Amino acid sequence: MTDLFDPAHAARLDASDPLPTLREQFLIPRHGDGEQAYFVGNSLGLQPRRARDHVEEVLRTWAEVAVEGHFTGESQWMTYHELVREQLGRLVGAKPSEVVAMNTLTTNLHLMMVSFYRPTPERPAILIEAGAFPSDRHAMESQVRFHGFDPARDLIELEPDEPNGTFSMAAIEDAIRTHGHRLALVLWPGIQYRTGQFFDLARIVRLTHAAGAMCGFDLAHAAGNRELALHDSGVDFAVWCHYKYLNSGPGAIAGCFVHERHANTDRPRFAGWWGHEPSTRFLMGPDFTPTPGAEGWQLSNPPILGMAPLRASLELFDAVGMPALRDKSLRLTGYLETLIRQRLDSVLQIVTPAEPERRGAQLSLRVAGGRAQGRALFDYLAENGVLGDWREPDVIRISPAPLYNTHADILRFARTVEAWRDAA
């Protein structure tokens, strides 16, 4: 019988994997004389080696031709955002005209709600999940207040109905049915950040539209993690960041999707010069003519130095493709789950749904004995070069990123947990 905790077995799994690791394309943090086992791609992805090349190209152009860099070469700054448009579309299952890299996630969320949260006295409400990421909740509460409504009544927070703090589809359906007559917007995560639960976007969209409301998603933990089909799902809008699974650096420029049916919308928006259609932008006229599609929501010219690392990451994603990455993610996360259930279930409780279709790369773990034991294990892992992520009040998140994590990394995590348990 195969010993799953045998390093030779993990090595064989890595050697025979249908998608060989692209680990050599990334800079792996060091620990002692070796490398970390880094499982925090759901918080900050590792630096692609090519990121430096793209940043230095921009710096070199700036140094050599200064302002003429806007119009010089294949990577000219005037159209720099277009260099990632098609790759972003493939990444999230959208047409190129439906996506744009701009701003930061919460800024984009506010810009989208200006257009797609149009409350009335009859329909003032937003439906979100209880325990939403604080930035999302702050944004939505402030939007409700801005429009003169009361968040205590009109920000509806659905409580989880499953034992580990996850949501059944039946509960979501019931909430939309119950509150549908009051809903202006449903804003839901693609993957819930604390539990790692993935949601059926297309079904939520259908339910929301049937209730007469708009539907948007925060895909911070889903973009670059799960295959997405934003166009076919009928999503009205979506926002996401690029510094997690998409490895574009701390505070990286974010992404935004607007479905093509809204490409020429007369919905109100906060306008900016860079959202004006390009052919007449430099006529400097007073009237705003939006670029059709997602680019019409741009405000200012993009930060070129900030966008350069995104190019490096998207080149890797585009070369491999999300289907192959998702297949590898299933293998890695499945191995992690198996190791926990085989020998560590007295220590670790898996919070994330067991069904692979209801999760991405992340497994959220609670440690037996409560928060103090959880922090003790988390600190022990870090001291031994195994870096996960802590989320209050008591969750350790471990996220094997298929671009650079390996079965050997996962075994190292499991054996370190085992050593901590046996030393207690």
CSV table of C-alpha atoms in Angstrom, one decimal:
chain,number,residue,atom,x,y,z
A,1,MET,CA,0.0,0.0,0.0
A,2,THR,CA,1.3,3.4,-1.0
A,3,ASP,CA,2.4,5.6,1.9
A,4,LEU,CA,1.0,9.1,1.0
A,5,PHE,CA,3.3,10.7,3.6
A,6,ASP,CA,6.4,9.3,1.9
A,7,PRO,CA,8.5,12.0,0.3
A,8,ALA,CA,9.3,9.7,-2.6
A,9,HIS,CA,5.6,9.4,-3.3
A,10,ALA,CA,5.2,13.2,-3.4
A,11,ALA,CA,8.2,13.3,-5.7
A,12,ARG,CA,6.7,10.8,-8.1
A,13,LEU,CA,3.4,12.7,-8.2
A,14,ASP,CA,5.3,15.9,-9.2
A,15,ALA,CA,7.5,14.0,-11.7
A,16,SER,CA,4.4,12.5,-13.4
A,17,ASP,CA,2.1,15.4,-13.2
A,18,PRO,CA,0.5,16.2,-16.6
A,19,LEU,CA,1.3,19.9,-16.1
A,20,PRO,CA,4.9,20.2,-14.9
A,21,THR,CA,5.4,23.0,-12.4
A,22,LEU,CA,6.2,26.5,-13.6
A,23,ARG,CA,7.9,27.1,-10.2
A,24,GLU,CA,11.2,28.1,-12.0
A,25,GLN,CA,9.3,31.1,-13.5
A,26,PHE,CA,8.8,32.6,-10.0
A,27,LEU,CA,11.0,34.0,-7.3
A,28,ILE,CA,10.4,31.7,-4.2
A,29,PRO,CA,11.1,33.2,-0.8
A,30,ARG,CA,13.9,31.6,1.1
A,31,HIS,CA,13.9,29.9,4.4
A,32,GLY,CA,17.3,29.0,5.9
A,33,ASP,CA,19.3,27.2,3.2
A,34,GLY,CA,16.2,26.3,1.2
A,35,GLU,CA,12.9,27.6,-0.1
A,36,GLN,CA,9.7,28.3,1.7
A,37,ALA,CA,6.6,26.2,1.2
A,38,TYR,CA,4.5,29.2,0.2
A,39,PHE,CA,0.7,28.8,0.4
A,40,VAL,CA,-0.4,32.4,0.5
A,41,GLY,CA,-1.1,33.0,-3.2
A,42,ASN,CA,-4.7,33.8,-2.1
A,43,SER,CA,-3.3,36.9,-0.3
A,44,LEU,CA,-0.2,37.9,-2.4
A,45,GLY,CA,1.0,35.8,-5.3
A,46,LEU,CA,4.7,35.3,-5.9
A,47,GLN,CA,6.7,37.5,-8.3
A,48,PRO,CA,7.1,36.2,-11.8
A,49,ARG,CA,10.7,36.4,-13.0
A,50,ARG,CA,9.5,38.2,-16.1
A,51,ALA,CA,7.9,41.0,-14.1
A,52,ARG,CA,11.2,42.8,-13.7
A,53,ASP,CA,11.8,42.7,-17.5
A,54,HIS,CA,8.5,44.4,-18.1
A,55,VAL,CA,9.0,47.0,-15.4
A,56,GLU,CA,12.5,47.7,-16.6
A,57,GLU,CA,11.3,48.1,-20.2
A,58,VAL,CA,9.0,50.9,-19.0
A,59,LEU,CA,11.7,52.5,-17.0
A,60,ARG,CA,14.1,52.3,-19.9
A,61,THR,CA,11.6,53.9,-22.3
A,62,TRP,CA,10.9,56.7,-19.8
A,63,ALA,CA,14.6,57.3,-19.5
A,64,GLU,CA,15.4,57.3,-23.2
A,65,VAL,CA,12.4,59.0,-24.8
A,66,ALA,CA,10.4,60.4,-21.9
A,67,VAL,CA,6.9,61.7,-23.0
A,68,GLU,CA,7.4,60.1,-26.5
A,69,GLY,CA,7.0,56.7,-24.7
A,70,HIS,CA,3.2,57.3,-25.1
A,71,PHE,CA,3.6,56.8,-28.8
A,72,THR,CA,6.7,54.7,-29.2
A,73,GLY,CA,7.1,51.0,-29.9
A,74,GLU,CA,4.8,48.0,-29.6
A,75,SER,CA,4.4,48.7,-25.8
A,76,GLN,CA,3.5,52.3,-26.2
A,77,TRP,CA,1.8,53.8,-23.1
A,78,MET,CA,-1.2,55.3,-24.9
A,79,THR,CA,-2.6,51.9,-25.6
A,80,TYR,CA,-0.8,49.9,-22.8
A,81,HIS,CA,-4.0,48.7,-21.2
A,82,GLU,CA,-4.9,47.0,-24.5
A,83,LEU,CA,-1.9,44.7,-24.2
A,84,VAL,CA,-3.7,42.7,-21.5
A,85,ARG,CA,-7.2,43.0,-22.8
A,86,GLU,CA,-7.5,39.7,-24.7
A,87,GLN,CA,-5.6,37.7,-22.1
A,88,LEU,CA,-7.9,39.1,-19.4
A,89,GLY,CA,-10.9,38.2,-21.4
A,90,ARG,CA,-9.8,34.6,-21.8
A,91,LEU,CA,-8.9,34.4,-18.1
A,92,VAL,CA,-12.4,35.2,-16.9
A,93,GLY,CA,-14.5,34.0,-19.9
A,94,ALA,CA,-15.3,37.3,-21.4
A,95,LYS,CA,-15.0,39.2,-24.6
A,96,PRO,CA,-12.1,41.6,-24.8
A,97,SER,CA,-14.4,44.6,-24.9
A,98,GLU,CA,-16.0,43.5,-21.6
A,99,VAL,CA,-12.9,43.7,-19.5
A,100,VAL,CA,-10.4,46.4,-18.5
A,101,ALA,CA,-7.5,46.6,-16.0
A,102,MET,CA,-8.0,49.8,-14.0
A,103,ASN,CA,-7.9,51.3,-10.5
A,104,THR,CA,-8.2,49.0,-7.4
A,105,LEU,CA,-10.9,46.6,-6.5
A,106,THR,CA,-12.9,48.7,-4.1
A,107,THR,CA,-12.6,51.7,-6.3
A,108,ASN,CA,-14.0,49.7,-9.2
A,109,LEU,CA,-16.8,48.3,-7.0
A,110,HIS,CA,-17.9,51.9,-6.2
A,111,LEU,CA,-17.7,52.8,-9.9
A,112,MET,CA,-19.9,49.8,-10.8
A,113,MET,CA,-22.4,50.6,-8.1
A,114,VAL,CA,-22.8,54.1,-9.4
A,115,SER,CA,-24.1,52.6,-12.6
A,116,PHE,CA,-25.7,49.3,-11.4
A,117,TYR,CA,-27.0,50.1,-7.9
A,118,ARG,CA,-29.9,52.4,-8.7
A,119,PRO,CA,-32.2,52.2,-5.6
A,120,THR,CA,-35.7,53.4,-5.4
A,121,PRO,CA,-38.0,53.7,-2.4
A,122,GLU,CA,-39.6,50.4,-3.6
A,123,ARG,CA,-36.3,48.7,-4.4
A,124,PRO,CA,-33.5,50.1,-2.1
A,125,ALA,CA,-31.9,46.9,-0.9
A,126,ILE,CA,-28.6,45.1,-1.6
A,127,LEU,CA,-28.2,41.4,-0.7
A,128,ILE,CA,-24.7,40.3,0.5
A,129,GLU,CA,-23.4,37.4,2.5
A,130,ALA,CA,-23.0,37.8,6.2
A,131,GLY,CA,-19.2,37.9,7.0
A,132,ALA,CA,-18.4,39.6,3.6
A,133,PHE,CA,-14.9,40.9,3.2
A,134,PRO,CA,-14.9,44.2,5.2
A,135,SER,CA,-14.0,46.4,2.3
A,136,ASP,CA,-17.0,45.1,0.3
A,137,ARG,CA,-19.3,45.7,3.3
A,138,HIS,CA,-17.9,49.2,3.9
A,139,ALA,CA,-18.5,50.1,0.2
A,140,MET,CA,-22.0,48.8,0.1
A,141,GLU,CA,-23.0,50.3,3.4
A,142,SER,CA,-21.7,53.6,2.3
A,143,GLN,CA,-23.5,53.4,-1.0
A,144,VAL,CA,-26.8,52.7,0.8
A,145,ARG,CA,-26.3,55.7,3.0
A,146,PHE,CA,-25.2,57.9,0.1
A,147,HIS,CA,-28.5,57.2,-1.6
A,148,GLY,CA,-30.4,58.2,1.6
A,149,PHE,CA,-31.4,54.7,2.7
A,150,ASP,CA,-30.8,52.8,6.0
A,151,PRO,CA,-28.2,50.0,6.0
A,152,ALA,CA,-29.9,48.5,9.0
A,153,ARG,CA,-32.9,47.8,6.8
A,154,ASP,CA,-31.6,47.9,3.3
A,155,LEU,CA,-28.3,46.1,3.5
A,156,ILE,CA,-29.5,42.5,3.7
A,157,GLU,CA,-26.9,40.1,5.1
A,158,LEU,CA,-27.7,36.4,4.5
A,159,GLU,CA,-26.4,34.2,7.3
A,160,PRO,CA,-24.8,30.9,6.4
A,161,ASP,CA,-27.0,27.8,6.9
A,162,GLU,CA,-24.4,25.1,6.7
A,163,PRO,CA,-22.3,23.8,9.7
A,164,ASN,CA,-19.0,25.3,8.8
A,165,GLY,CA,-20.2,28.8,7.9
A,166,THR,CA,-20.9,28.0,4.2
A,167,PHE,CA,-24.1,28.6,2.2
A,168,SER,CA,-26.4,26.2,0.5
A,169,MET,CA,-27.8,27.2,-2.9
A,170,ALA,CA,-31.2,26.7,-1.5
A,171,ALA,CA,-30.6,29.4,1.2
A,172,ILE,CA,-29.4,31.8,-1.5
A,173,GLU,CA,-32.4,31.1,-3.7
A,174,ASP,CA,-34.8,31.5,-0.7
A,175,ALA,CA,-33.2,34.8,0.2
A,176,ILE,CA,-33.5,36.2,-3.3
A,177,ARG,CA,-37.1,35.0,-3.5
A,178,THR,CA,-38.0,36.4,-0.1
A,179,HIS,CA,-36.4,39.8,-0.6
A,180,GLY,CA,-36.7,40.0,-4.4
A,181,HIS,CA,-39.4,42.6,-4.5
A,182,ARG,CA,-37.1,45.0,-2.6
A,183,LEU,CA,-33.7,44.2,-4.2
A,184,ALA,CA,-31.9,46.6,-6.4
A,185,LEU,CA,-28.6,44.6,-6.4
A,186,VAL,CA,-27.2,41.2,-5.4
A,187,LEU,CA,-23.5,41.5,-4.8
A,188,TRP,CA,-21.9,38.1,-4.1
A,189,PRO,CA,-18.4,36.7,-3.9
A,190,GLY,CA,-17.1,34.2,-6.5
A,191,ILE,CA,-15.3,32.5,-3.7
A,192,GLN,CA,-15.9,33.5,0.0
A,193,TYR,CA,-12.6,34.6,1.4
A,194,ARG,CA,-12.7,33.0,4.8
A,195,THR,CA,-14.3,29.6,4.0
A,196,GLY,CA,-13.0,29.2,0.4
A,197,GLN,CA,-16.5,28.3,-0.9
A,198,PHE,CA,-17.1,28.7,-4.6
A,199,PHE,CA,-20.5,29.7,-5.9
A,200,ASP,CA,-22.6,28.9,-9.0
A,201,LEU,CA,-22.4,32.3,-10.6
A,202,ALA,CA,-24.8,31.6,-13.5
A,203,ARG,CA,-27.5,30.3,-11.2
A,204,ILE,CA,-27.3,33.3,-8.9
A,205,VAL,CA,-27.5,35.6,-11.9
A,206,ARG,CA,-30.6,33.8,-13.2
A,207,LEU,CA,-32.3,34.0,-9.8
A,208,THR,CA,-31.4,37.7,-9.4
A,209,HIS,CA,-32.6,38.7,-12.8
A,210,ALA,CA,-35.8,36.8,-12.4
A,211,ALA,CA,-36.4,38.9,-9.3
A,212,GLY,CA,-35.8,42.1,-11.3
A,213,ALA,CA,-32.5,43.1,-9.7
A,214,MET,CA,-28.9,43.6,-11.0
A,215,CYS,CA,-26.2,41.1,-10.2
A,216,GLY,CA,-22.5,41.7,-9.6
A,217,PHE,CA,-19.6,39.7,-8.2
A,218,ASP,CA,-16.4,40.2,-6.2
A,219,LEU,CA,-14.0,37.8,-7.8
A,220,ALA,CA,-11.0,38.6,-5.7
A,221,HIS,CA,-10.5,34.9,-4.8
A,222,ALA,CA,-11.9,33.4,-8.0
A,223,ALA,CA,-10.0,35.1,-10.8
A,224,GLY,CA,-7.0,33.0,-11.7
A,225,ASN,CA,-8.2,30.3,-9.4
A,226,ARG,CA,-11.4,28.9,-11.0
A,227,GLU,CA,-12.5,28.8,-14.6
A,228,LEU,CA,-15.0,31.5,-15.1
A,229,ALA,CA,-17.6,32.2,-17.9
A,230,LEU,CA,-18.7,35.8,-17.1
A,231,HIS,CA,-20.1,36.5,-20.5
A,232,ASP,CA,-22.1,33.3,-20.8
A,233,SER,CA,-23.2,33.5,-17.2
A,234,GLY,CA,-24.9,36.8,-17.9
A,235,VAL,CA,-23.2,38.6,-15.0
A,236,ASP,CA,-23.9,42.4,-15.1
A,237,PHE,CA,-20.6,43.4,-13.7
A,238,ALA,CA,-17.7,41.9,-11.7
A,239,VAL,CA,-14.5,43.3,-10.1
A,240,TRP,CA,-11.4,41.5,-8.9
A,241,CYS,CA,-7.8,42.2,-7.9
A,242,HIS,CA,-4.6,41.0,-9.6
A,243,TYR,CA,-2.3,40.6,-6.6
A,244,LYS,CA,-3.5,37.3,-5.3
A,245,TYR,CA,-3.6,34.3,-7.7
A,246,LEU,CA,-2.7,36.6,-10.6
A,247,ASN,CA,0.8,37.5,-9.1
A,248,SER,CA,1.0,41.1,-10.1
A,249,GLY,CA,2.4,42.6,-7.0
A,250,PRO,CA,1.2,44.4,-3.8
A,251,GLY,CA,-1.6,46.8,-4.4
A,252,ALA,CA,-1.6,45.8,-8.1
A,253,ILE,CA,-4.0,47.3,-10.6
A,254,ALA,CA,-7.4,45.6,-10.5
A,255,GLY,CA,-9.8,44.2,-13.1
A,256,CYS,CA,-13.3,45.0,-14.1
A,257,PHE,CA,-16.0,43.3,-16.2
A,258,VAL,CA,-19.1,44.9,-17.7
A,259,HIS,CA,-21.4,42.6,-19.8
A,260,GLU,CA,-21.7,43.7,-23.5
A,261,ARG,CA,-25.4,44.3,-23.1
A,262,HIS,CA,-24.4,47.4,-21.1
A,263,ALA,CA,-21.7,48.5,-23.6
A,264,ASN,CA,-23.6,51.5,-24.7
A,265,THR,CA,-25.7,52.0,-21.6
A,266,ASP,CA,-27.3,55.3,-20.6
A,267,ARG,CA,-27.0,54.4,-17.0
A,268,PRO,CA,-25.2,57.1,-15.0
A,269,ARG,CA,-21.6,56.8,-14.3
A,270,PHE,CA,-18.7,58.7,-12.8
A,271,ALA,CA,-16.9,59.8,-15.9
A,272,GLY,CA,-13.2,60.5,-16.6
A,273,TRP,CA,-11.1,61.5,-19.5
A,274,TRP,CA,-9.7,58.1,-20.2
A,275,GLY,CA,-13.2,56.6,-20.5
A,276,HIS,CA,-13.9,59.0,-23.4
A,277,GLU,CA,-13.8,57.3,-26.8
A,278,PRO,CA,-10.2,57.4,-28.1
A,279,SER,CA,-10.7,59.0,-31.5
A,280,THR,CA,-12.0,62.3,-30.1
A,281,ARG,CA,-10.4,62.2,-26.7
A,282,PHE,CA,-7.6,64.7,-27.6
A,283,LEU,CA,-10.0,67.2,-29.1
A,284,MET,CA,-10.5,68.2,-25.4
A,285,GLY,CA,-14.2,68.8,-25.9
A,286,PRO,CA,-16.5,69.4,-22.9
A,287,ASP,CA,-18.9,66.6,-23.7
A,288,PHE,CA,-18.3,63.0,-22.5
A,289,THR,CA,-18.7,60.3,-25.1
A,290,PRO,CA,-17.9,57.0,-23.4
A,291,THR,CA,-15.9,54.3,-25.1
A,292,PRO,CA,-18.2,51.3,-25.7
A,293,GLY,CA,-17.7,48.5,-23.3
A,294,ALA,CA,-15.8,48.2,-20.0
A,295,GLU,CA,-13.2,50.8,-21.0
A,296,GLY,CA,-15.8,53.5,-20.9
A,297,TRP,CA,-15.7,53.3,-17.1
A,298,GLN,CA,-12.0,54.3,-17.0
A,299,LEU,CA,-11.2,57.5,-15.2
A,300,SER,CA,-7.5,58.4,-15.7
A,301,ASN,CA,-4.7,57.0,-17.9
A,302,PRO,CA,-3.5,53.7,-16.4
A,303,PRO,CA,-0.4,53.5,-14.2
A,304,ILE,CA,2.1,51.9,-16.6
A,305,LEU,CA,4.6,50.8,-14.0
A,306,GLY,CA,1.8,49.2,-12.1
A,307,MET,CA,0.4,47.4,-15.1
A,308,ALA,CA,3.7,46.0,-16.3
A,309,PRO,CA,3.9,43.1,-13.8
A,310,LEU,CA,0.4,42.0,-14.8
A,311,ARG,CA,1.7,41.4,-18.3
A,312,ALA,CA,4.2,38.9,-17.0
A,313,SER,CA,1.7,37.0,-15.0
A,314,LEU,CA,-0.9,36.9,-17.8
A,315,GLU,CA,1.6,35.5,-20.2
A,316,LEU,CA,2.0,32.5,-18.0
A,317,PHE,CA,-1.7,32.0,-17.5
A,318,ASP,CA,-2.3,32.4,-21.2
A,319,ALA,CA,0.4,29.9,-22.1
A,320,VAL,CA,-1.1,27.2,-19.9
A,321,GLY,CA,-4.8,28.0,-19.9
A,322,MET,CA,-7.2,27.9,-17.0
A,323,PRO,CA,-8.6,24.4,-17.8
A,324,ALA,CA,-5.1,22.8,-17.3
A,325,LEU,CA,-4.5,25.0,-14.2
A,326,ARG,CA,-7.8,24.0,-12.7
A,327,ASP,CA,-7.1,20.3,-13.3
A,328,LYS,CA,-3.7,20.6,-11.5
A,329,SER,CA,-5.4,22.6,-8.7
A,330,LEU,CA,-7.8,19.7,-8.2
A,331,ARG,CA,-4.9,17.3,-7.9
A,332,LEU,CA,-2.9,19.5,-5.4
A,333,THR,CA,-5.9,20.4,-3.2
A,334,GLY,CA,-7.2,16.8,-3.4
A,335,TYR,CA,-3.8,15.6,-2.1
A,336,LEU,CA,-3.8,18.1,0.7
A,337,GLU,CA,-7.3,17.1,1.7
A,338,THR,CA,-6.4,13.4,1.6
A,339,LEU,CA,-3.3,13.9,3.8
A,340,ILE,CA,-5.4,15.8,6.4
A,341,ARG,CA,-8.1,13.3,6.5
A,342,GLN,CA,-5.7,10.3,6.6
A,343,ARG,CA,-3.5,11.3,9.6
A,344,LEU,CA,-4.3,14.9,10.7
A,345,ASP,CA,-8.1,14.9,11.3
A,346,SER,CA,-7.6,14.9,15.1
A,347,VAL,CA,-5.8,18.3,14.6
A,348,LEU,CA,-7.4,20.0,11.6
A,349,GLN,CA,-11.0,20.5,10.7
A,350,ILE,CA,-11.6,21.4,7.0
A,351,VAL,CA,-14.1,24.3,6.8
A,352,THR,CA,-14.1,24.5,3.0
A,353,PRO,CA,-16.8,22.3,1.2
A,354,ALA,CA,-15.6,18.8,0.5
A,355,GLU,CA,-17.1,18.8,-3.0
A,356,PRO,CA,-14.4,19.9,-5.4
A,357,GLU,CA,-16.9,21.8,-7.5
A,358,ARG,CA,-17.7,24.0,-4.5
A,359,ARG,CA,-14.2,25.2,-3.9
A,360,GLY,CA,-11.0,26.4,-5.5
A,361,ALA,CA,-7.4,26.0,-4.5
A,362,GLN,CA,-7.9,27.1,-0.9
A,363,LEU,CA,-8.7,24.9,2.1
A,364,SER,CA,-9.7,26.8,5.3
A,365,LEU,CA,-8.7,24.9,8.4
A,366,ARG,CA,-9.7,25.1,12.1
A,367,VAL,CA,-7.3,23.7,14.7
A,368,ALA,CA,-8.7,21.5,17.5
A,369,GLY,CA,-8.4,23.3,20.8
A,370,GLY,CA,-9.6,26.8,19.6
A,371,ARG,CA,-7.9,30.0,18.7
A,372,ALA,CA,-4.8,29.7,20.9
A,373,GLN,CA,-3.9,26.3,19.5
A,374,GLY,CA,-4.6,27.6,16.0
A,375,ARG,CA,-2.2,30.5,16.5
A,376,ALA,CA,0.4,28.2,18.0
A,377,LEU,CA,0.3,25.9,15.0
A,378,PHE,CA,0.3,28.9,12.6
A,379,ASP,CA,3.4,30.3,14.2
A,380,TYR,CA,5.1,26.9,14.3
A,381,LEU,CA,4.5,26.5,10.6
A,382,ALA,CA,6.0,29.9,9.8
A,383,GLU,CA,9.0,29.2,12.0
A,384,ASN,CA,9.6,26.1,9.9
A,385,GLY,CA,9.3,27.7,6.5
A,386,VAL,CA,5.7,26.8,5.8
A,387,LEU,CA,3.7,30.0,5.2
A,388,GLY,CA,-0.1,30.0,5.3
A,389,ASP,CA,-2.5,32.7,6.1
A,390,TRP,CA,-4.4,33.5,9.3
A,391,ARG,CA,-7.9,34.9,9.3
A,392,GLU,CA,-9.7,35.8,12.4
A,393,PRO,CA,-11.1,34.5,14.5
A,394,ASP,CA,-9.7,31.0,14.1
A,395,VAL,CA,-8.9,30.0,10.4
A,396,ILE,CA,-5.7,29.0,8.8
A,397,ARG,CA,-5.9,29.2,5.0
A,398,ILE,CA,-3.7,27.0,2.9
A,399,SER,CA,-3.9,27.6,-0.9
A,400,PRO,CA,-1.8,25.5,-3.2
A,401,ALA,CA,-1.3,27.7,-6.3
A,402,PRO,CA,-0.9,25.4,-9.4
A,403,LEU,CA,1.5,27.6,-11.1
A,404,TYR,CA,4.2,27.2,-8.5
A,405,ASN,CA,3.2,24.9,-5.6
A,406,THR,CA,4.0,21.2,-5.7
A,407,HIS,CA,3.0,17.9,-4.1
A,408,ALA,CA,6.2,18.1,-2.2
A,409,ASP,CA,5.2,21.5,-0.7
A,410,ILE,CA,1.9,20.0,0.4
A,411,LEU,CA,3.6,17.0,2.0
A,412,ARG,CA,5.9,19.4,3.8
A,413,PHE,CA,2.9,21.2,5.3
A,414,ALA,CA,1.4,17.9,6.5
A,415,ARG,CA,4.6,16.6,8.0
A,416,THR,CA,5.2,19.9,9.8
A,417,VAL,CA,1.7,19.8,11.3
A,418,GLU,CA,2.4,16.2,12.3
A,419,ALA,CA,5.6,17.2,14.0
A,420,TRP,CA,3.8,20.0,15.9
A,421,ARG,CA,1.1,17.6,17.0
A,422,ASP,CA,3.6,14.9,18.2
A,423,ALA,CA,5.6,17.4,20.1
A,424,ALA,CA,2.7,18.8,22.0
